[in-house]
N, CA, C and O atoms as a Tinker XYZ file with bonds, in Angstrom:
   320  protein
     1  N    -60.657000  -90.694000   54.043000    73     2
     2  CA   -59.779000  -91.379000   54.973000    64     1     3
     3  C    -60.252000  -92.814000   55.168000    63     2     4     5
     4  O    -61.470000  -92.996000   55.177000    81     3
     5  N    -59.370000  -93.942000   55.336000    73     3     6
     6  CA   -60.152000  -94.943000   55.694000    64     5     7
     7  C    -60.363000  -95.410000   57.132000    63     6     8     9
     8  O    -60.632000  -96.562000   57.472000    81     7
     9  N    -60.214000  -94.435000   57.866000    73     7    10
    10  CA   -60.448000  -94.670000   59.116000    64     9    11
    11  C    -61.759000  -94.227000   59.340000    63    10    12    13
    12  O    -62.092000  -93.984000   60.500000    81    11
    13  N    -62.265000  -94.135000   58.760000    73    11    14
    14  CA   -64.195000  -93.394000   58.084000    64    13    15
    15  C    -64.689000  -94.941000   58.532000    63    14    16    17
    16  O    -65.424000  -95.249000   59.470000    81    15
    17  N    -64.017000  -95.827000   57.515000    73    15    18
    18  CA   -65.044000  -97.002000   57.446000    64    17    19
    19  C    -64.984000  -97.740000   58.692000    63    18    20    21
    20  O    -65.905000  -98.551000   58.793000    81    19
    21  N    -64.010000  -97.702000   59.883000    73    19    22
    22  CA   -64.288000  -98.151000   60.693000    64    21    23
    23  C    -65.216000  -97.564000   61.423000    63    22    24    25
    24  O    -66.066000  -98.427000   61.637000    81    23
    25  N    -65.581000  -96.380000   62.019000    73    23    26
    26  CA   -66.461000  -95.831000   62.472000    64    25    27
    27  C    -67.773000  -95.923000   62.986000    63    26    28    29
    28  O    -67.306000  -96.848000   63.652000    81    27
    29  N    -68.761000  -95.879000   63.273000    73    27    30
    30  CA   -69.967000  -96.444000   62.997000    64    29    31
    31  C    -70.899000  -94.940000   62.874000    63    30    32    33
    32  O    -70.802000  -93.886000   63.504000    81    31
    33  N    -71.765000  -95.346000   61.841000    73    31    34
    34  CA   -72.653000  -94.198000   61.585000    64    33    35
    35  C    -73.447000  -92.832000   62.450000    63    34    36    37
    36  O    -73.834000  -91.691000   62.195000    81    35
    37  N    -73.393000  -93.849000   63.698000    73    35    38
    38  CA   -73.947000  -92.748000   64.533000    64    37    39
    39  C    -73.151000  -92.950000   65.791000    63    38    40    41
    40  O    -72.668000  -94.058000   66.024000    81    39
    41  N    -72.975000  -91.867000   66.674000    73    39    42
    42  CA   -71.841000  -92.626000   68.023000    64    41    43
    43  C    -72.096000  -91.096000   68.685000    63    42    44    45
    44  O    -71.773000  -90.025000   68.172000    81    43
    45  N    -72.956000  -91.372000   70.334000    73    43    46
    46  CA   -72.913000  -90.407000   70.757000    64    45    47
    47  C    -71.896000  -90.351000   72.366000    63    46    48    49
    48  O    -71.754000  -91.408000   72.979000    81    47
    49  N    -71.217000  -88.962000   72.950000    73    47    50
    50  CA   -70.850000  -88.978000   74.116000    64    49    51
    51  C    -71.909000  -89.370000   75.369000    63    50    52    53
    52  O    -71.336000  -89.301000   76.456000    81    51
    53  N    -72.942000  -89.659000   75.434000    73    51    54
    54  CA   -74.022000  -89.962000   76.613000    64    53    55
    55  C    -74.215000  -91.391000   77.192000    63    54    56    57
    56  O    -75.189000  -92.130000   77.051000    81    55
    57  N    -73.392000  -91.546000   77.680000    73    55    58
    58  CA   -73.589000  -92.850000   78.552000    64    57    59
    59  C    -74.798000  -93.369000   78.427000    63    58    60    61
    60  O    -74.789000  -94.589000   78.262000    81    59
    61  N    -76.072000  -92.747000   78.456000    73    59    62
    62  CA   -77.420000  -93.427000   78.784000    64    61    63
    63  C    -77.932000  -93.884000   77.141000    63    62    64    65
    64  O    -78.883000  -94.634000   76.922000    81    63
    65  N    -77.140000  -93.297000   76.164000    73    63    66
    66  CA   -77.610000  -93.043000   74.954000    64    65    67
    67  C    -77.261000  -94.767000   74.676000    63    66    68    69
    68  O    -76.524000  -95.530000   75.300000    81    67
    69  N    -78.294000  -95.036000   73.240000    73    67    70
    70  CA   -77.938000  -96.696000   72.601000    64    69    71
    71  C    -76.655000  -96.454000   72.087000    63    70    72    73
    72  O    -75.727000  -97.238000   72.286000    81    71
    73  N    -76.546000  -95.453000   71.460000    73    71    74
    74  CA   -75.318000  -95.125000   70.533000    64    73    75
    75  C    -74.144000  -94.976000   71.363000    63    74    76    77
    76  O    -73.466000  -94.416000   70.502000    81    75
    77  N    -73.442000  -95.034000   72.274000    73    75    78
    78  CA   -72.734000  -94.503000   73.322000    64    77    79
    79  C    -71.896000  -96.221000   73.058000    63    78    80    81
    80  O    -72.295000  -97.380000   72.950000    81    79
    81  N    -70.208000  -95.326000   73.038000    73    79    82
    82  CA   -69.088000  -96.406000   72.777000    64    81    83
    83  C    -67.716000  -95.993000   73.185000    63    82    84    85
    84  O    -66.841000  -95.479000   72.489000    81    83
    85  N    -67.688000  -96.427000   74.882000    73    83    86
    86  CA   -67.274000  -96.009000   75.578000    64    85    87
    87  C    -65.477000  -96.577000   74.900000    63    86    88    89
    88  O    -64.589000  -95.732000   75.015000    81    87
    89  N    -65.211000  -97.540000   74.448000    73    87    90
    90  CA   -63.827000  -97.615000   73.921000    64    89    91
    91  C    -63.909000  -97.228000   72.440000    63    90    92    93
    92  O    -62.759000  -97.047000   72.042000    81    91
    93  N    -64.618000  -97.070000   71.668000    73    91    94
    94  CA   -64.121000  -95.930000   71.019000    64    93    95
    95  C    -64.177000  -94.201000   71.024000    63    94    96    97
    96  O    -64.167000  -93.470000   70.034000    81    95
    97  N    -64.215000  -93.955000   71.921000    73    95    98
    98  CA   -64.090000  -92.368000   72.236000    64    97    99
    99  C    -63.238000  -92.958000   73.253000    63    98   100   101
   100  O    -64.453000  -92.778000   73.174000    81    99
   101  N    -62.570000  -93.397000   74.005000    73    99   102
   102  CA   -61.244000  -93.838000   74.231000    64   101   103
   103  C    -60.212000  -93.568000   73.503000    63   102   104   105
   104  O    -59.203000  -93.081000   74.013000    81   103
   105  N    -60.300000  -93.843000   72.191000    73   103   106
   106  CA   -59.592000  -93.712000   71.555000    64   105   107
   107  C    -59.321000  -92.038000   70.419000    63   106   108   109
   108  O    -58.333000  -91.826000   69.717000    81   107
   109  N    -59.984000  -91.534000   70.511000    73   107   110
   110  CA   -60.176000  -90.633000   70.242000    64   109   111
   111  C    -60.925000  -90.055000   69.058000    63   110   112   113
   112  O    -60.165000  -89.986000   68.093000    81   111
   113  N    -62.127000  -89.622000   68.792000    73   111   114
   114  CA   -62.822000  -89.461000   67.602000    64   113   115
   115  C    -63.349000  -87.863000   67.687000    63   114   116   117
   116  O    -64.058000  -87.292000   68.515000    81   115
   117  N    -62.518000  -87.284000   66.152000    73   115   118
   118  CA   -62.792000  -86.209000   65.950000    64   117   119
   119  C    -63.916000  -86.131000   64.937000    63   118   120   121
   120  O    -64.291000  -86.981000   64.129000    81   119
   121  N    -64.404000  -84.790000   65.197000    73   119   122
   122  CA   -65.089000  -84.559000   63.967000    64   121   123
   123  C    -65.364000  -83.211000   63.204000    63   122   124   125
   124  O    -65.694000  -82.163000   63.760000    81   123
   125  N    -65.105000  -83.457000   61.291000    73   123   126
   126  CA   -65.563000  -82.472000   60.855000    64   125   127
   127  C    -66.557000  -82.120000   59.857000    63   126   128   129
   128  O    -66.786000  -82.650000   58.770000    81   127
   129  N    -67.248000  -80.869000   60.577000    73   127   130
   130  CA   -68.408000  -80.664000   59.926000    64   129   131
   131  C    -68.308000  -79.474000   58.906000    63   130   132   133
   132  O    -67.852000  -78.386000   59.258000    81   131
   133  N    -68.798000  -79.745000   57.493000    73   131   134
   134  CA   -68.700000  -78.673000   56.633000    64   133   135
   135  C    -67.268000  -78.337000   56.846000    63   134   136   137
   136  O    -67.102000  -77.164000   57.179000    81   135
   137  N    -66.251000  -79.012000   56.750000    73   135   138
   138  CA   -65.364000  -78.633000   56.818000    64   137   139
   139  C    -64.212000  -77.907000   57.850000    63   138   140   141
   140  O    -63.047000  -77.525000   57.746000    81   139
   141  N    -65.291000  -77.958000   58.940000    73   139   142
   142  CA   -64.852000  -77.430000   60.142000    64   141   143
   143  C    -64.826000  -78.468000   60.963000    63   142   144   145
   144  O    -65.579000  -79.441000   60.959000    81   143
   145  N    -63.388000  -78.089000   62.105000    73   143   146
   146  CA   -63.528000  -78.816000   62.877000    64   145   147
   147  C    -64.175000  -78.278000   64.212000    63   146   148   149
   148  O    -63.781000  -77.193000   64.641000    81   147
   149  N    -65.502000  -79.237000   65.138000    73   147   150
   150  CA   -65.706000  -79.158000   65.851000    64   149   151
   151  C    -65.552000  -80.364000   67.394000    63   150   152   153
   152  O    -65.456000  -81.567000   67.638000    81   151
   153  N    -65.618000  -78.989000   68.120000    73   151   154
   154  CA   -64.911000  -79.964000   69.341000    64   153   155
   155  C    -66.542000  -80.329000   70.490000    63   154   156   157
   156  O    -66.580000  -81.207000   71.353000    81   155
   157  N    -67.442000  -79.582000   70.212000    73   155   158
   158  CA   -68.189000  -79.613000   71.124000    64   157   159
   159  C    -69.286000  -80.584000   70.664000    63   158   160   161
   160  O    -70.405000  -80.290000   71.084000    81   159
   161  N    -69.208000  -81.650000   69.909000    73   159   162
   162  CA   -70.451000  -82.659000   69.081000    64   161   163
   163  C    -70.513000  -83.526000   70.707000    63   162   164   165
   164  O    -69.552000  -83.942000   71.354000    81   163
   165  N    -71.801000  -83.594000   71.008000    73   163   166
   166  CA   -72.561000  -84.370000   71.382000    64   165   167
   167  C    -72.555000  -85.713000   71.013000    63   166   168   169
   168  O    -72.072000  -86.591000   71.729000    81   167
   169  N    -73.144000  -85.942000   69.773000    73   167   170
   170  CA   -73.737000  -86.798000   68.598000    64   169   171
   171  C    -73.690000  -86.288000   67.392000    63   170   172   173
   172  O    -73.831000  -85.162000   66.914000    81   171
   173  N    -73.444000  -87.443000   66.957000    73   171   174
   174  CA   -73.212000  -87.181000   65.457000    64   173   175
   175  C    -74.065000  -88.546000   64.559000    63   174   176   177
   176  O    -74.254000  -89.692000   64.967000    81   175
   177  N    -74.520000  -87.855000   63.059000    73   175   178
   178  CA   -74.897000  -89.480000   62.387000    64   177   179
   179  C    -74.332000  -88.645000   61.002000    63   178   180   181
   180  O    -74.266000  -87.493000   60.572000    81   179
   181  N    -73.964000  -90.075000   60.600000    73   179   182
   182  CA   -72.993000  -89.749000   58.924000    64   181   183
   183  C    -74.282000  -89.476000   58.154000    63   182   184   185
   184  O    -74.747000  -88.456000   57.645000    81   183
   185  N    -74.715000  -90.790000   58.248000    73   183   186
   186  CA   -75.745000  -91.280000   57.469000    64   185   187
   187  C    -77.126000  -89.946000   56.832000    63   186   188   189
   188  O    -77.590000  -89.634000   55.736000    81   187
   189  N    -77.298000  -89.578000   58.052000    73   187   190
   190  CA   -78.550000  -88.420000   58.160000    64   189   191
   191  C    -77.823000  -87.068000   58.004000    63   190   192   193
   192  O    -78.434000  -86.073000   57.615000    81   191
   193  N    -76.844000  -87.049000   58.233000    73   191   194
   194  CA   -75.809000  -85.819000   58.153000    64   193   195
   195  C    -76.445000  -84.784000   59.009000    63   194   196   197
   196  O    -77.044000  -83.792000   58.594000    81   195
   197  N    -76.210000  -85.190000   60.510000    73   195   198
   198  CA   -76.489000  -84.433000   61.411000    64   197   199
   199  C    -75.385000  -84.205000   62.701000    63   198   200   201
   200  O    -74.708000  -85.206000   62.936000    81   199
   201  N    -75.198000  -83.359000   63.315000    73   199   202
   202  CA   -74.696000  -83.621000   64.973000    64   201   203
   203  C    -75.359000  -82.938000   65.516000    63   202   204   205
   204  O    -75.987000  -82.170000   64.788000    81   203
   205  N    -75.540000  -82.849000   66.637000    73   203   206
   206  CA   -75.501000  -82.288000   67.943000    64   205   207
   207  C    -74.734000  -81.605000   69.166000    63   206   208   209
   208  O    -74.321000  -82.123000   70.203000    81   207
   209  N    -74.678000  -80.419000   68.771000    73   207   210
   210  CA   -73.445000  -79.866000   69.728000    64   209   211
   211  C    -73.842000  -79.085000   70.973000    63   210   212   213
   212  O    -75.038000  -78.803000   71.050000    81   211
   213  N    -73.185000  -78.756000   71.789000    73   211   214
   214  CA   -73.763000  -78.358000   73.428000    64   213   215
   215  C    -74.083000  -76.862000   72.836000    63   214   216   217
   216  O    -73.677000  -76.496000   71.733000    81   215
   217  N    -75.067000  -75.838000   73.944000    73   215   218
   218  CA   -75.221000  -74.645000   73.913000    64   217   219
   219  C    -74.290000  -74.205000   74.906000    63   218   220   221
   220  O    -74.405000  -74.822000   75.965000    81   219
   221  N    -73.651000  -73.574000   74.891000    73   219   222
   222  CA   -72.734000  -73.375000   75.999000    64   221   223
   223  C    -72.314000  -73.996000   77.356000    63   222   224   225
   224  O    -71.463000  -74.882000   77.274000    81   223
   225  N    -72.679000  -73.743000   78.342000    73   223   226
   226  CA   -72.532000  -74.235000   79.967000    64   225   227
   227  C    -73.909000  -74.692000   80.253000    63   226   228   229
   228  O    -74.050000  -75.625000   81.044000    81   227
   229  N    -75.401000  -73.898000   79.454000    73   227   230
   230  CA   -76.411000  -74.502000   79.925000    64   229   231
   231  C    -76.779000  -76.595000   80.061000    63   230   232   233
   232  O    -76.371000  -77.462000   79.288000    81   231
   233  N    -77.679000  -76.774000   81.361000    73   231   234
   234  CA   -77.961000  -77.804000   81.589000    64   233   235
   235  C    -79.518000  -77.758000   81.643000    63   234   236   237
   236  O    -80.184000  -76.789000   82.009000    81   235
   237  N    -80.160000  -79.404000   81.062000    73   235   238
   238  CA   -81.655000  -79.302000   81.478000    64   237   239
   239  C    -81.795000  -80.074000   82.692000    63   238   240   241
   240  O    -80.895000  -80.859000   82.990000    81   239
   241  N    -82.821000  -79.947000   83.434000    73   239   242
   242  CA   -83.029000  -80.277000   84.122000    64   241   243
   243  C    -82.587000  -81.644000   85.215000    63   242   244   245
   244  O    -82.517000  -81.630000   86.444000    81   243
   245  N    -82.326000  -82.806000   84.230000    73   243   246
   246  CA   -81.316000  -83.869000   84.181000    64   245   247
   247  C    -79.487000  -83.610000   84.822000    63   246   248   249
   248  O    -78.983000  -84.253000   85.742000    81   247
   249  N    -79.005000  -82.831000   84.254000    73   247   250
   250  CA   -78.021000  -82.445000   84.367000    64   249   251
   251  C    -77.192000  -82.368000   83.004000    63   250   252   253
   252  O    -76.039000  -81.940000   83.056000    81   251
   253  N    -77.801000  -82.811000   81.658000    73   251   254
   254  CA   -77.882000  -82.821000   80.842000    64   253   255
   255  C    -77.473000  -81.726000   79.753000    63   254   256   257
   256  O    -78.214000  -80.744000   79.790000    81   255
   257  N    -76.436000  -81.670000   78.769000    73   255   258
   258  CA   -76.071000  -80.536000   78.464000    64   257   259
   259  C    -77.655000  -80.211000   77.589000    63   258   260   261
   260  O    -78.579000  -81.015000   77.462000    81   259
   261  N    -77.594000  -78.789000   77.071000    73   259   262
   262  CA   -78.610000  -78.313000   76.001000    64   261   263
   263  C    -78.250000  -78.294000   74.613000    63   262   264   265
   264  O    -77.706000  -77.267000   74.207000    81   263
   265  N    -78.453000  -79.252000   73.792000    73   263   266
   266  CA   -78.305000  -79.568000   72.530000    64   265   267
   267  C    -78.983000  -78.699000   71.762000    63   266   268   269
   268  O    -80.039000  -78.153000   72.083000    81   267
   269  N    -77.807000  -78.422000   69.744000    73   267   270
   270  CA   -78.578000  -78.018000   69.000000    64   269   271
   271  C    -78.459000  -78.808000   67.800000    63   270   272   273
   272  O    -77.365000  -79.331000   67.586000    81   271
   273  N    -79.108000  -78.929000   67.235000    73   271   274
   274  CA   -79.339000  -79.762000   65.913000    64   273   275
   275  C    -78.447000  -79.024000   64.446000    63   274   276   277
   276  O    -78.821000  -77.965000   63.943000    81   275
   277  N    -77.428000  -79.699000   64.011000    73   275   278
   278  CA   -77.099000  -79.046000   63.150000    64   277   279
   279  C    -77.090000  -79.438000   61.955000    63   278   280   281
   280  O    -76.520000  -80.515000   62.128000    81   279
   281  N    -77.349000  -79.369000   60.528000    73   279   282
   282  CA   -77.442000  -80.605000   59.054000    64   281   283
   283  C    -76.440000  -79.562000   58.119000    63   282   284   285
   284  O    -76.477000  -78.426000   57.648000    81   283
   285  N    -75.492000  -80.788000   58.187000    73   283   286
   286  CA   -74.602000  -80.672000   56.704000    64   285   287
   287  C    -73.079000  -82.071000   57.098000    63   286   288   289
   288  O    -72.840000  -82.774000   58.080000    81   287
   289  N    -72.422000  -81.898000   55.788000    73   287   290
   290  CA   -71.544000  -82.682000   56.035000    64   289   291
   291  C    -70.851000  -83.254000   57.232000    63   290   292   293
   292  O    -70.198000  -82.422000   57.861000    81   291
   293  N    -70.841000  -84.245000   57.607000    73   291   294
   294  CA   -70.065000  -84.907000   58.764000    64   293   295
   295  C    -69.128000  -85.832000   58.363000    63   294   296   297
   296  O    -69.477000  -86.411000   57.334000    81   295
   297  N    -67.911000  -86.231000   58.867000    73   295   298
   298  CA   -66.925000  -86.703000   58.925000    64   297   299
   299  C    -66.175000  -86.769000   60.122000    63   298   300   301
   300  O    -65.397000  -85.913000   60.545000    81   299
   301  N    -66.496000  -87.943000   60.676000    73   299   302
   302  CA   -65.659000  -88.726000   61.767000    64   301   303
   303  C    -64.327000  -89.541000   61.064000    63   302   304   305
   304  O    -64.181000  -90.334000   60.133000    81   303
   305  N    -63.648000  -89.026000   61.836000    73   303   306
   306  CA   -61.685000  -89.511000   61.961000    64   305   307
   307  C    -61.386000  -89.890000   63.454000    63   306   308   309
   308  O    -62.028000  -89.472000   64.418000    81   307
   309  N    -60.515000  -90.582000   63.492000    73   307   310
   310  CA   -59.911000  -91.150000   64.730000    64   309   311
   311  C    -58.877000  -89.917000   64.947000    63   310   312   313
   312  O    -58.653000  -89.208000   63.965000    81   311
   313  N    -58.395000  -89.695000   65.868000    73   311   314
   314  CA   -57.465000  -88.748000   66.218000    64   313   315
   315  C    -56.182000  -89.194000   66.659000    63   314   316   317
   316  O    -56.199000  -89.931000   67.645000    81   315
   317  N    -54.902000  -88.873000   66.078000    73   315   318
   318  CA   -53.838000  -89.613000   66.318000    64   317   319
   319  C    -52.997000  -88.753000   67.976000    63   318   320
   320  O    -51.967000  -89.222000   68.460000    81   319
């Protein structure tokens, strides 16, 4: 897709995070991994071919969801 290349390699939902891009997830950015689409990514990096998706409802201590590390294909798309 070439809406890939606009993207940027890594882009997470966490406000506190460097990666955090509050008008583009405005706009809407999906993503799929291995071919699947998932709705619960945290973070994601193309580059390293990783995301981060929540463990269910759990929080750490922060208020912070509980992340898991996942490696294989990633692909960020804008969502129409």
């Amino acid at each position: 897709m070439t809406e890939t290349s606009t993207l940027p390699d890594r882009l997470s939902t966490n406000p506190r995070s460097p990666f955090y891009d509050e008008a583009l997830l405005q706009k809407g950015v999906g993503i799929r991994f291995d071919g699947q689409e998932k709705t619960n990514v945290e973070e994601y990096c193309v580059s390293e071919g990783w995301i981060r998706v929540a463990v269910g409802k759990t929080v750490d201590r922060k208020g912070n969801p509980l992340t898991v590390k996942l490696t294989g294909k990633v692909e960020p798309y804008l969502q129409k």
